Amino acid sequence: MSKELSTNLEKAPQRALLKALGLSDDEIGKPLVAIVTAKSEIVPGHMHLDRITDAVKAGVYANGCTPIVVPAIGVCDGLAMGHKGMRYSLPSRELIADSVETMLIGHAFDGAVFVPNCDKIVPGMLMGAARVNIPSVFVSGGPMESGIHNGKRVGFSTVYEGIGAVKKGTMDRSELDALENVACPGCGSCCGMYTANSLNCLCEALGMALPGNGTVLATSSERIRLAKRAGEAICKLVREAVTPRLIMSKRAFTNAIALDMALGASTNTILHLFAIAAELNITLDLDLVQKISDATPTLCKLSPSTDVDMEQLHIAGGIPAVLHELAKKNLIDGSAQTVLLHPLADDYEHAHVKNTDVIHKIDAPISPVGGIAVLKGNLAENGAVVKRSAVDKSMMTFSGKAKCFNCEEEAVSAIYSGRISKGDVIVIRYEGPAGGPGMREMLSPTSALIGMGLDKDVTLITDGRFSGATRGAAIGHVSPEAAEGGKIALVADGDIIKIDIPNGRLNLDVPAKTLDARRKKLRPRDSDVSGWLLRYQNLVTSAATGATLKKKF
């Protein structure tokens, strides 16, 4: 796109502005490559992205293109957790996609290297790349190292769980203070298979990132070399005119979903894969997810379900080794293209599992089915999702009495004050995409349950969503949500809810006549939001379709 700026007589004023940036005629005459970075000093996963960006610039310069850095916003889900700031996390995905579209088209770039790291930034950038459809490569900032406390690996979620332990009396406040000081030792996305790392791994299967993108540590020099190679790759893509729509095909998404299931990744990935696919006019649905999950064994059990972290996954062979195992059962389409201008199979054909305790062989999986399950029933007619790889076996089928709350804070207060008992089913509603608005993550209540020792005795159901750091019987994305009149809005304290994860069922055991009577009395909840959130509330669609924004008004 920049060629017109560099050669057209009428574009002399634009060239004058480029020269105001310090660019020479030679630099202006080369393909202009945007480096879209989410660098900031508030997000630990992003605080080092200037180093990654500099390495990308070096790779771009060395391969005959001109790099220009442009910014992107990013919310740290950890810092936003548990207060009204979390309302802005999922909506920020749309703002990021919009800003990518604006910056890249507005400035006539020929290609782009995206440098994200954390939760909504990765899918937001992928959505923007799909819209603009100029050659694009992704290179993340990489995962954080684990902290060490009392000889054990710890991370962000460990601190959350420690709060409940202090309230229960099984941990001293001084020990929580000590844990707080070591849990997050430096830069990078949080150390487990949380949402950020899940998405950065899936970028490899989508073909949009180089091998190692999801697992090479943020602090490693290998991460710098990876960034330089990304700079090299974008120049080749620009010359060959290979764009995201040629790479992110339907088979690329089915590959990503299969990897997702094998890793036991975050349930948030389902929301984001649906939203990215929608930008490409590719339709994904929960039935497809369930079909792939039923056929794909779980090969990894990573933090927060265990203390196995991203560094150990990388040492064990990383994502190429996982793909290699899946390919043995034809669960990966190796013919899908990648940003390295070769088939995905070339990335994994020589990879091998180096530690079967971390990456299980396909013939000896942790589970014969995938890490995420889709549940349907009268309580979730359009579906709900659960990270079944993080659910205790005793909780796979469960029946209990509902205790209902209309926001996250009410539920957390009830847990910490001892009002939740073994056998309860906690229902948190009006936290969906529109009802929240913003579909807040529920790490606070799930961590509270773990800290209070209730995680193997209590189920939590919500039309909101869960952090990738969540473990336990946590069922989210219930659709239709309460704000849409879904049956989750009609549940009353004491109602029996039946959960059958192996068979994909979620049902409210209440007569239809009773529910009809309750619906007649149901009144819309008042909304106190304004600004961007009010617009988002009026435009957002169901979690079952990725919580995307309406395209027609």
CSV table of N, CA and C in Angstrom, one decimal, residues 24 32 117 129 132 157-158 160 197 223 232 256 272 366 377 388 400 441 448 461-462 470 487 512 517 539:
chain,number,residue,atom,x,y,z
A,24,SER,N,14.6,8.3,5.4
A,24,SER,CA,15.2,8.7,4.2
A,24,SER,C,14.4,8.3,3.0
A,32,LEU,N,6.8,-0.6,3.9
A,32,LEU,CA,6.7,-0.1,5.3
A,32,LEU,C,6.0,-1.2,6.1
A,117,ASN,N,1.0,-9.9,24.3
A,117,ASN,CA,1.3,-11.0,25.2
A,117,ASN,C,0.1,-11.4,26.0
A,129,ALA,N,-5.9,-8.0,12.3
A,129,ALA,CA,-5.1,-8.5,11.2
A,129,ALA,C,-6.0,-9.1,10.2
A,132,VAL,N,-7.8,-6.2,8.2
A,132,VAL,CA,-7.0,-5.4,7.3
A,132,VAL,C,-6.4,-6.3,6.2
A,157,SER,N,-2.2,-17.2,40.4
A,157,SER,CA,-3.4,-17.8,41.0
A,157,SER,C,-3.1,-18.3,42.4
A,158,THR,N,-1.9,-18.7,42.7
A,158,THR,CA,-1.6,-19.2,44.1
A,158,THR,C,-1.8,-18.1,45.1
A,160,TYR,N,-4.1,-15.7,44.9
A,160,TYR,CA,-5.6,-15.6,45.1
A,160,TYR,C,-6.1,-16.7,46.0
A,197,ASN,N,-1.2,-17.3,27.7
A,197,ASN,CA,-0.3,-18.4,27.2
A,197,ASN,C,-1.1,-19.4,26.3
A,223,ARG,N,14.0,-15.8,23.1
A,223,ARG,CA,12.8,-14.9,22.7
A,223,ARG,C,13.2,-13.8,21.8
A,232,GLU,N,12.3,-11.1,10.0
A,232,GLU,CA,12.7,-11.7,8.7
A,232,GLU,C,11.5,-12.3,8.0
A,256,ALA,N,-6.3,-25.4,15.7
A,256,ALA,CA,-6.1,-24.7,16.9
A,256,ALA,C,-7.0,-25.2,18.0
A,272,HIS,N,-12.6,-16.4,22.0
A,272,HIS,CA,-11.7,-15.6,21.1
A,272,HIS,C,-11.6,-16.3,19.7
A,366,ILE,N,-3.6,-38.4,29.2
A,366,ILE,CA,-4.2,-38.2,30.5
A,366,ILE,C,-5.6,-38.5,30.5
A,377,GLY,N,-28.5,-27.9,27.9
A,377,GLY,CA,-29.6,-28.4,28.7
A,377,GLY,C,-30.6,-27.2,28.9
A,388,ARG,N,-12.9,-29.1,31.8
A,388,ARG,CA,-13.0,-30.4,32.5
A,388,ARG,C,-11.7,-31.0,32.9
A,400,GLY,N,-26.9,-30.5,43.1
A,400,GLY,CA,-26.9,-29.7,44.3
A,400,GLY,C,-28.0,-28.6,44.3
A,441,GLU,N,-14.3,-11.9,34.4
A,441,GLU,CA,-13.8,-13.2,34.9
A,441,GLU,C,-14.0,-13.4,36.3
A,448,ALA,N,-11.5,-18.3,46.0
A,448,ALA,CA,-12.0,-18.3,47.4
A,448,ALA,C,-12.5,-19.7,47.8
A,461,ILE,N,-21.6,-21.9,38.7
A,461,ILE,CA,-22.2,-21.7,37.4
A,461,ILE,C,-22.4,-20.2,37.1
A,462,THR,N,-22.0,-19.7,36.0
A,462,THR,CA,-22.2,-18.3,35.7
A,462,THR,C,-22.4,-18.0,34.2
A,470,THR,N,-8.3,-20.3,36.6
A,470,THR,CA,-9.3,-21.0,37.4
A,470,THR,C,-9.1,-22.5,37.3
A,487,LYS,N,-32.7,-18.9,31.2
A,487,LYS,CA,-33.3,-19.5,32.4
A,487,LYS,C,-32.4,-19.3,33.6
A,512,ALA,N,-41.8,-26.8,34.4
A,512,ALA,CA,-41.9,-25.7,33.4
A,512,ALA,C,-43.0,-24.7,33.9
A,517,ALA,N,-44.2,-19.1,35.7
A,517,ALA,CA,-44.7,-18.2,36.7
A,517,ALA,C,-43.6,-17.2,37.1
A,539,LEU,N,-24.5,-3.4,21.8
A,539,LEU,CA,-24.0,-4.0,20.6
A,539,LEU,C,-23.5,-5.4,20.7
